[in-house]
């Protein structure tokens, strides 16, 4: 019997042995998200899923950048870290003072205490919605808070409207755009994105103040 080739320049695959499938990074991130969420729920401390995986939980296609983000209150951080370490998750301090990092089965995740330089509050976590993430239910940042955090993070060094536009289109019925306009109209980059949404007819145009 002729040995099978796996398409590389390496040795042939022995007869009867299947070629290993490529690593599915998207599914790996989801598996880490589920495992960490189960441990967080067991800890009894408040939390909410954030970032691109939260957008996925609200219905956007899976388009994960790097890792999973969870929001926790700073005052709960020590107990949350202890609970995760007790569950077999590796935790470490980050250079930044607003998050700590963890790793589960090779996939990284962040525990965030601040969103765009604003502390994670009880009120923010109260607004989180329970959503299923690949079969595991967990609190997920509300669409308005998710969009708010993304707009607040825009700066001259990071201004990617291409990532925000699909989220705005798909979640537009769930987002409080009046709040977005009031909170971000004085920030040039956020205001520019809202104006783009108006021109694309994603949201209704709003009356804008004239410059003196």
Coordinates of N, CA, C and O in Angstrom, one line a residue, residues 13-164:
X13 N 2.4 10.3 5.4 CA 1.6 9.8 6.5 C 1.5 8.3 6.4 O 1.1 7.8 5.3
X14 N 1.7 7.6 7.5 CA 1.6 6.1 7.4 C 0.2 5.7 7.0 O -0.8 6.4 7.3
X15 N 0.1 4.6 6.4 CA -1.2 4.0 6.0 C -2.1 3.9 7.2 O -1.7 3.4 8.2
X16 N -3.4 4.3 7.0 CA -4.4 4.1 8.0 C -4.4 5.2 9.1 O -5.2 5.1 10.0
X17 N -3.4 6.1 9.0 CA -3.4 7.2 10.0 C -3.9 8.5 9.4 O -3.4 8.9 8.3
X18 N -4.9 9.1 10.0 CA -5.4 10.3 9.4 C -4.5 11.5 9.6 O -3.7 11.6 10.5
X19 N -4.6 12.5 8.6 CA -3.8 13.7 8.7 C -4.5 14.6 9.8 O -5.7 14.8 9.8
X20 N -3.7 15.1 10.8 CA -4.3 15.9 11.8 C -4.9 17.2 11.3 O -4.4 17.8 10.3
X21 N -6.1 17.6 11.8 CA -6.7 18.8 11.3 C -6.0 20.0 11.8 O -5.3 20.0 12.9
X22 N -6.0 21.2 11.1 CA -5.4 22.4 11.5 C -6.0 22.9 12.8 O -7.2 22.7 13.1
X23 N -5.3 23.6 13.6 CA -5.8 24.2 14.9 C -6.8 25.2 14.6 O -6.6 26.1 13.8
X24 N -8.0 25.1 15.2 CA -9.1 26.0 15.0 C -9.0 27.1 16.1 O -9.5 26.8 17.2
X25 N -8.4 28.2 15.8 CA -8.1 29.2 16.8 C -9.4 29.8 17.4 O -9.6 30.1 18.5
X26 N -10.4 30.0 16.5 CA -11.7 30.5 16.9 C -12.3 29.7 17.9 O -12.8 30.1 19.0
X27 N -12.4 28.4 17.6 CA -13.0 27.5 18.6 C -12.2 27.4 19.9 O -12.8 27.2 21.0
X28 N -10.9 27.5 19.8 CA -10.1 27.4 21.0 C -10.4 28.6 21.9 O -10.4 28.5 23.1
X29 N -10.6 29.8 21.3 CA -10.9 31.0 22.1 C -12.3 30.8 22.7 O -12.5 31.2 23.9
X30 N -13.2 30.2 22.0 CA -14.5 30.0 22.6 C -14.4 29.0 23.7 O -15.1 29.1 24.8
X31 N -13.6 27.9 23.6 CA -13.5 27.0 24.7 C -12.9 27.6 25.9 O -13.3 27.3 27.0
X32 N -11.9 28.5 25.7 CA -11.3 29.2 26.9 C -12.3 30.1 27.5 O -12.5 30.2 28.7
X33 N -13.1 30.8 26.7 CA -14.2 31.7 27.2 C -15.1 30.9 28.1 O -15.5 31.3 29.2
X34 N -15.6 29.7 27.6 CA -16.5 29.0 28.4 C -15.9 28.5 29.7 O -16.6 28.5 30.7
X35 N -14.7 28.0 29.6 CA -14.1 27.4 30.8 C -13.9 28.5 31.9 O -14.2 28.3 33.1
X36 N -13.4 29.7 31.5 CA -13.2 30.8 32.4 C -14.5 31.3 33.0 O -14.6 31.6 34.2
X37 N -15.5 31.4 32.1 CA -16.8 31.8 32.6 C -17.4 30.9 33.6 O -18.0 31.4 34.6
X38 N -17.3 29.6 33.4 CA -17.8 28.6 34.4 C -17.1 28.8 35.8 O -17.7 28.8 36.8
X39 N -15.8 29.1 35.7 CA -15.1 29.3 37.0 C -15.5 30.7 37.6 O -15.6 30.8 38.8
X40 N -15.7 31.7 36.8 CA -16.1 33.0 37.3 C -17.5 32.9 37.9 O -17.7 33.4 39.0
X41 N -18.4 32.1 37.3 CA -19.7 32.0 37.9 C -19.6 31.2 39.2 O -20.3 31.6 40.2
X42 N -18.8 30.2 39.3 CA -18.6 29.5 40.5 C -18.0 30.3 41.7 O -18.2 30.1 42.8
X43 N -17.2 31.4 41.3 CA -16.6 32.2 42.3 C -17.6 33.1 43.0 O -17.4 33.6 44.1
X44 N -18.8 33.3 42.4 CA -19.8 34.1 43.0 C -19.6 35.6 42.8 O -20.4 36.4 43.3
X45 N -18.5 36.0 42.1 CA -18.2 37.4 41.9 C -18.8 37.9 40.6 O -19.0 37.1 39.6
X46 N -19.2 39.2 40.5 CA -19.8 39.8 39.4 C -18.8 39.9 38.2 O -17.6 40.2 38.4
X47 N -19.2 39.6 37.0 CA -18.4 39.8 35.8 C -19.2 39.9 34.6 O -20.5 39.7 34.6
X48 N -18.6 40.3 33.5 CA -19.3 40.3 32.2 C -18.3 40.1 31.1 O -17.2 40.6 31.1
X49 N -18.7 39.4 30.1 CA -17.9 39.2 28.9 C -17.8 40.5 28.1 O -18.9 41.2 28.0
X50 N -16.7 40.8 27.6 CA -16.5 42.0 26.8 C -15.8 41.7 25.5 O -15.5 40.5 25.1
X51 N -15.5 42.7 24.7 CA -14.7 42.6 23.5 C -15.4 41.9 22.3 O -16.6 41.8 22.3
X52 N -14.6 41.3 21.4 CA -15.1 40.7 20.2 C -15.9 39.5 20.5 O -16.9 39.2 19.7
X53 N -15.6 38.7 21.6 CA -16.4 37.5 21.9 C -17.8 38.0 22.4 O -18.8 37.3 22.1
X54 N -17.9 39.1 23.1 CA -19.2 39.6 23.5 C -20.0 40.0 22.3 O -21.2 39.8 22.2
X55 N -19.4 40.6 21.3 CA -20.1 41.0 20.0 C -20.6 39.7 19.4 O -21.7 39.7 18.9
X56 N -19.8 38.7 19.4 CA -20.3 37.4 18.8 C -21.5 36.9 19.6 O -22.4 36.3 19.0
X57 N -21.5 37.0 20.9 CA -22.6 36.6 21.7 C -23.9 37.3 21.4 O -25.0 36.8 21.5
X58 N -23.8 38.5 20.9 CA -24.9 39.3 20.5 C -25.3 39.1 19.0 O -26.3 39.7 18.6
X59 N -24.6 38.2 18.3 CA -25.0 37.8 17.0 C -24.1 38.2 15.9 O -24.4 37.8 14.7
X60 N -23.0 38.8 16.1 CA -22.0 39.1 15.1 C -21.2 37.8 14.7 O -21.1 36.9 15.5
X61 N -20.8 37.7 13.5 CA -20.0 36.6 13.1 C -18.7 36.5 13.9 O -18.2 37.6 14.4
X62 N -18.2 35.4 14.1 CA -17.0 35.2 14.9 C -15.8 35.8 14.2 O -15.4 35.4 13.1
X63 N -15.2 36.9 14.8 CA -14.1 37.6 14.2 C -13.2 38.0 15.4 O -13.1 39.2 15.7
X64 N -12.6 37.1 16.0 CA -11.8 37.3 17.2 C -10.4 37.8 16.9 O -9.7 37.3 16.1
X65 N -10.0 38.9 17.6 CA -8.7 39.5 17.3 C -7.6 38.7 17.9 O -6.7 38.2 17.3
X66 N -7.6 38.6 19.3 CA -6.5 37.9 19.9 C -7.0 37.0 21.0 O -6.6 35.9 21.1
X67 N -7.8 37.5 22.0 CA -8.1 36.8 23.1 C -9.5 37.1 23.6 O -10.2 37.9 23.0
X68 N -9.8 36.7 24.8 CA -11.1 37.0 25.4 C -11.0 38.0 26.5 O -10.0 38.0 27.3
X69 N -11.9 38.9 26.7 CA -11.9 39.9 27.7 C -13.1 39.7 28.7 O -14.2 39.5 28.2
X70 N -12.8 39.8 30.0 CA -13.9 39.7 31.0 C -13.7 41.0 31.8 O -12.6 41.3 32.3
X71 N -14.9 41.6 32.1 CA -14.9 42.8 33.0 C -15.2 42.3 34.4 O -16.1 41.6 34.7
X72 N -14.4 42.8 35.4 CA -14.6 42.5 36.8 C -14.3 43.8 37.6 O -13.6 44.7 37.1
X73 N -14.9 43.9 38.7 CA -14.6 45.1 39.6 C -13.3 45.0 40.2 O -12.9 43.8 40.6
X74 N -12.6 46.1 40.3 CA -11.2 46.0 40.9 C -11.2 45.4 42.3 O -10.3 44.7 42.7
X75 N -12.3 45.7 43.1 CA -12.3 45.2 44.5 C -12.5 43.7 44.5 O -12.3 43.1 45.6
X76 N -12.9 43.1 43.4 CA -13.1 41.7 43.4 C -11.9 40.9 42.8 O -11.9 39.7 42.8
X77 N -10.9 41.7 42.3 CA -9.9 41.1 41.5 C -9.1 39.9 42.3 O -8.9 38.9 41.7
X78 N -8.7 40.2 43.5 CA -7.9 39.2 44.2 C -8.7 37.9 44.4 O -8.1 36.8 44.1
X79 N -10.0 37.9 44.8 CA -10.7 36.7 45.0 C -11.0 36.0 43.6 O -11.0 34.8 43.6
X80 N -11.2 36.8 42.6 CA -11.4 36.2 41.3 C -10.2 35.5 40.8 O -10.3 34.3 40.3
X81 N -9.0 36.1 41.0 CA -7.8 35.5 40.5 C -7.6 34.2 41.3 O -7.2 33.1 40.8
X82 N -7.8 34.2 42.6 CA -7.7 33.0 43.4 C -8.6 31.9 43.0 O -8.2 30.7 42.9
X83 N -9.8 32.2 42.6 CA -10.8 31.2 42.1 C -10.3 30.6 40.8 O -10.4 29.4 40.6
X84 N -9.8 31.4 39.9 CA -9.3 30.9 38.7 C -8.1 30.0 38.8 O -8.0 29.0 38.2
X85 N -7.2 30.5 39.7 CA -6.0 29.6 39.9 C -6.4 28.3 40.6 O -5.8 27.3 40.2
X86 N -7.3 28.3 41.5 CA -7.8 27.1 42.1 C -8.4 26.2 41.0 O -8.4 24.9 41.2
X87 N -9.0 26.7 40.0 CA -9.6 25.9 38.9 C -8.6 25.5 37.8 O -9.0 24.9 36.8
X88 N -7.3 25.8 38.1 CA -6.2 25.3 37.2 C -5.8 26.2 36.1 O -5.1 25.9 35.2
X89 N -6.3 27.5 36.2 CA -5.9 28.5 35.2 C -4.7 29.3 35.7 O -4.5 29.6 36.9
X90 N -3.8 29.5 34.8 CA -2.5 30.3 35.1 C -2.8 31.8 35.0 O -3.3 32.3 34.0
X91 N -2.5 32.5 36.1 CA -2.7 34.0 36.1 C -1.3 34.7 36.3 O -0.4 34.1 36.9
X92 N -1.2 35.9 35.7 CA 0.0 36.7 35.9 C -0.3 38.2 35.8 O -1.3 38.6 35.2
X93 N 0.5 39.0 36.5 CA 0.3 40.4 36.4 C 0.7 40.9 35.1 O 1.6 40.4 34.4
X94 N 0.0 42.0 34.6 CA 0.3 42.7 33.4 C 1.1 43.9 33.7 O 1.0 44.5 34.8
X95 N 1.8 44.5 32.7 CA 2.5 45.7 32.9 C 1.5 46.9 33.2 O 1.8 47.8 33.9
X96 N 0.3 46.8 32.6 CA -0.7 47.8 32.8 C -1.3 47.6 34.2 O -1.4 46.4 34.7
X97 N -1.8 48.6 34.8 CA -2.4 48.5 36.1 C -4.0 48.4 36.1 O -4.6 48.4 37.1
X98 N -4.5 48.2 34.9 CA -6.0 48.1 34.8 C -6.4 46.7 34.3 O -7.6 46.5 34.0
X99 N -5.6 45.7 34.3 CA -6.0 44.4 34.0 C -5.0 43.4 34.5 O -3.8 43.7 34.9
X100 N -5.4 42.1 34.6 CA -4.5 41.0 34.8 C -4.7 40.0 33.7 O -5.8 39.9 33.1
X101 N -3.7 39.2 33.4 CA -3.8 38.2 32.3 C -3.9 36.8 32.8 O -3.3 36.5 33.9
X102 N -4.5 36.0 32.0 CA -4.6 34.6 32.3 C -4.4 33.7 31.1 O -4.4 34.2 30.0
X103 N -4.1 32.4 31.3 CA -3.9 31.5 30.2 C -4.6 30.2 30.6 O -4.4 29.6 31.7
X104 N -5.4 29.7 29.7 CA -6.0 28.4 29.8 C -5.8 27.5 28.6 O -6.3 27.9 27.5
X105 N -5.1 26.5 28.7 CA -4.8 25.5 27.6 C -4.3 26.2 26.4 O -4.7 26.0 25.3
X106 N -3.3 27.1 26.7 CA -2.6 27.8 25.6 C -3.3 29.1 25.1 O -2.7 29.8 24.3
X107 N -4.5 29.4 25.5 CA -5.2 30.5 25.0 C -5.3 31.6 26.1 O -5.6 31.3 27.3
X108 N -5.0 32.8 25.7 CA -4.9 33.9 26.7 C -6.2 34.6 26.9 O -7.1 34.6 26.0
X109 N -6.4 35.2 28.1 CA -7.6 36.0 28.3 C -7.2 37.2 29.3 O -6.2 37.1 29.9
X110 N -8.0 38.2 29.3 CA -7.8 39.3 30.2 C -8.9 39.5 31.2 O -10.1 39.4 30.8
X111 N -8.6 39.8 32.4 CA -9.6 40.3 33.4 C -9.4 41.8 33.5 O -8.3 42.3 33.9
X112 N -10.4 42.6 33.0 CA -10.2 44.0 32.9 C -11.0 44.7 34.0 O -12.1 44.4 34.4
X113 N -10.3 45.7 34.7 CA -10.9 46.5 35.7 C -11.3 47.9 35.2 O -12.1 48.6 35.9
X114 N -10.9 48.3 34.0 CA -11.3 49.6 33.4 C -11.5 49.4 31.9 O -10.8 48.6 31.3
X115 N -12.6 50.0 31.4 CA -12.9 50.0 30.0 C -12.6 51.5 29.5 O -13.3 52.4 29.9
X116 N -11.6 51.6 28.7 CA -11.3 52.9 28.1 C -11.1 53.9 29.2 O -11.7 55.0 29.2
X117 N -10.3 53.5 30.2 CA -9.9 54.4 31.4 C -11.0 54.7 32.3 O -10.9 55.6 33.2
X118 N -12.1 54.0 32.2 CA -13.3 54.1 33.2 C -13.4 52.8 34.0 O -13.5 51.8 33.4
X119 N -13.5 53.0 35.3 CA -13.6 51.7 36.1 C -14.8 50.9 35.8 O -15.9 51.5 35.5
X120 N -14.7 49.6 35.9 CA -15.8 48.7 35.8 C -16.6 48.9 37.0 O -16.2 48.7 38.1
X121 N -17.9 49.2 36.9 CA -18.8 49.5 38.0 C -19.8 48.5 38.2 O -20.1 47.7 37.2
X122 N -20.5 48.5 39.3 CA -21.6 47.6 39.6 C -22.7 47.9 38.6 O -23.4 47.0 38.1
X123 N -22.9 49.2 38.3 CA -24.0 49.6 37.4 C -23.8 49.0 36.0 O -24.7 48.5 35.3
X124 N -22.5 49.0 35.5 CA -22.2 48.4 34.2 C -22.5 46.9 34.2 O -23.1 46.4 33.3
X125 N -22.1 46.2 35.3 CA -22.4 44.8 35.4 C -23.9 44.5 35.5 O -24.4 43.5 35.0
X126 N -24.6 45.4 36.2 CA -26.1 45.3 36.3 C -26.7 45.3 34.9 O -27.8 44.6 34.8
X127 N -26.2 46.0 34.0 CA -26.8 46.1 32.7 C -26.4 45.0 31.8 O -27.0 44.9 30.6
X128 N -25.5 44.1 32.2 CA -25.1 43.0 31.3 C -26.3 42.1 31.1 O -27.2 41.9 31.9
X129 N -26.3 41.4 29.9 CA -27.4 40.5 29.5 C -26.9 39.1 29.5 O -25.7 38.8 29.1
X130 N -27.7 38.2 30.0 CA -27.3 36.8 30.0 C -27.4 36.2 28.5 O -28.5 36.3 27.9
X131 N -26.4 35.7 28.0 CA -26.3 35.2 26.6 C -25.6 33.9 26.6 O -24.7 33.6 27.4
X132 N -26.0 33.1 25.6 CA -25.3 31.8 25.4 C -24.1 32.0 24.5 O -24.2 32.6 23.5
X133 N -22.9 31.5 25.0 CA -21.7 31.6 24.2 C -21.3 30.2 23.9 O -20.7 29.5 24.8
X134 N -21.6 29.7 22.7 CA -21.3 28.3 22.3 C -21.8 27.4 23.4 O -21.1 26.5 23.8
X135 N -23.0 27.6 23.8 CA -23.8 26.7 24.7 C -23.6 26.9 26.2 O -24.3 26.4 27.0
X136 N -22.7 27.8 26.6 CA -22.6 28.2 28.0 C -23.1 29.6 28.2 O -22.7 30.6 27.6
X137 N -24.1 29.7 29.2 CA -24.7 31.0 29.5 C -23.8 31.8 30.4 O -23.3 31.3 31.4
X138 N -23.7 33.1 30.1 CA -22.9 34.0 30.9 C -23.3 35.4 30.8 O -24.0 35.8 29.8
X139 N -23.0 36.3 31.7 CA -23.3 37.8 31.5 C -22.4 38.3 30.4 O -21.2 38.1 30.4
X140 N -23.1 39.1 29.6 CA -22.4 39.8 28.4 C -22.7 41.3 28.5 O -23.8 41.6 28.7
X141 N -21.7 42.1 28.3 CA -21.9 43.5 28.2 C -23.1 43.8 27.3 O -23.2 43.3 26.2
X142 N -24.0 44.7 27.7 CA -25.1 45.2 26.9 C -24.6 45.8 25.6 O -23.5 46.4 25.7
X143 N -25.3 45.7 24.5 CA -24.8 46.3 23.3 C -24.5 47.8 23.4 O -23.5 48.2 22.8
X144 N -25.3 48.6 24.1 CA -24.9 50.0 24.3 C -23.6 50.2 25.0 O -22.8 51.0 24.6
X145 N -23.4 49.4 26.0 CA -22.1 49.5 26.8 C -20.9 49.0 25.9 O -19.8 49.5 26.0
X146 N -21.2 48.0 25.1 CA -20.2 47.5 24.3 C -19.7 48.5 23.2 O -18.5 48.7 23.1
X147 N -20.7 49.1 22.6 CA -20.4 50.2 21.6 C -19.7 51.4 22.3 O -18.8 52.0 21.8
X148 N -20.2 51.8 23.5 CA -19.7 52.9 24.2 C -18.2 52.7 24.5 O -17.4 53.6 24.4
X149 N -17.9 51.5 25.0 CA -16.5 51.2 25.3 C -15.6 51.2 24.1 O -14.4 51.6 24.1
X150 N -16.1 50.8 22.9 CA -15.3 50.8 21.7 C -15.1 52.2 21.2 O -14.0 52.5 20.7
X151 N -16.1 53.0 21.3 CA -16.0 54.4 20.9 C -15.0 55.2 21.8 O -14.2 56.0 21.3
X152 N -15.1 54.9 23.1 CA -14.2 55.6 24.0 C -12.8 55.2 23.8 O -11.9 56.0 24.2
X153 N -12.5 54.0 23.3 CA -11.2 53.6 23.1 C -10.5 54.1 21.8 O -9.3 54.0 21.6
X154 N -11.3 54.8 20.9 CA -10.7 55.3 19.7 C -9.7 56.4 20.0 O -9.9 57.3 20.9
X155 N -8.6 56.4 19.4 CA -7.5 57.4 19.5 C -6.7 57.5 18.3 O -7.0 56.8 17.3
X156 N -5.8 58.5 18.2 CA -5.0 58.7 17.0 C -4.2 57.5 16.6 O -3.8 57.3 15.5
X157 N -3.8 56.7 17.6 CA -3.0 55.5 17.4 C -3.9 54.3 17.0 O -3.3 53.3 16.6
X158 N -5.2 54.3 17.3 CA -6.0 53.2 17.0 C -7.4 53.8 16.6 O -8.2 54.2 17.5
X159 N -7.7 53.8 15.3 CA -8.9 54.3 14.8 C -9.4 53.5 13.7 O -9.4 53.9 12.5
X160 N -9.9 52.3 14.0 CA -10.3 51.3 13.0 C -11.9 51.3 12.9 O -12.5 50.6 13.7
X161 N -12.4 52.1 12.0 CA -13.9 52.1 11.8 C -14.3 50.8 11.2 O -15.5 50.5 11.3
X162 N -13.4 50.2 10.4 CA -13.8 48.9 9.7 C -14.3 47.8 10.6 O -15.1 47.0 10.3
X163 N -13.8 47.8 11.9 CA -14.2 46.8 12.8 C -15.5 47.2 13.5 O -16.3 46.4 13.9
X164 N -15.7 48.5 13.7 CA -16.9 49.0 14.4 C -18.1 49.0 13.5 O -19.2 48.9 14.0

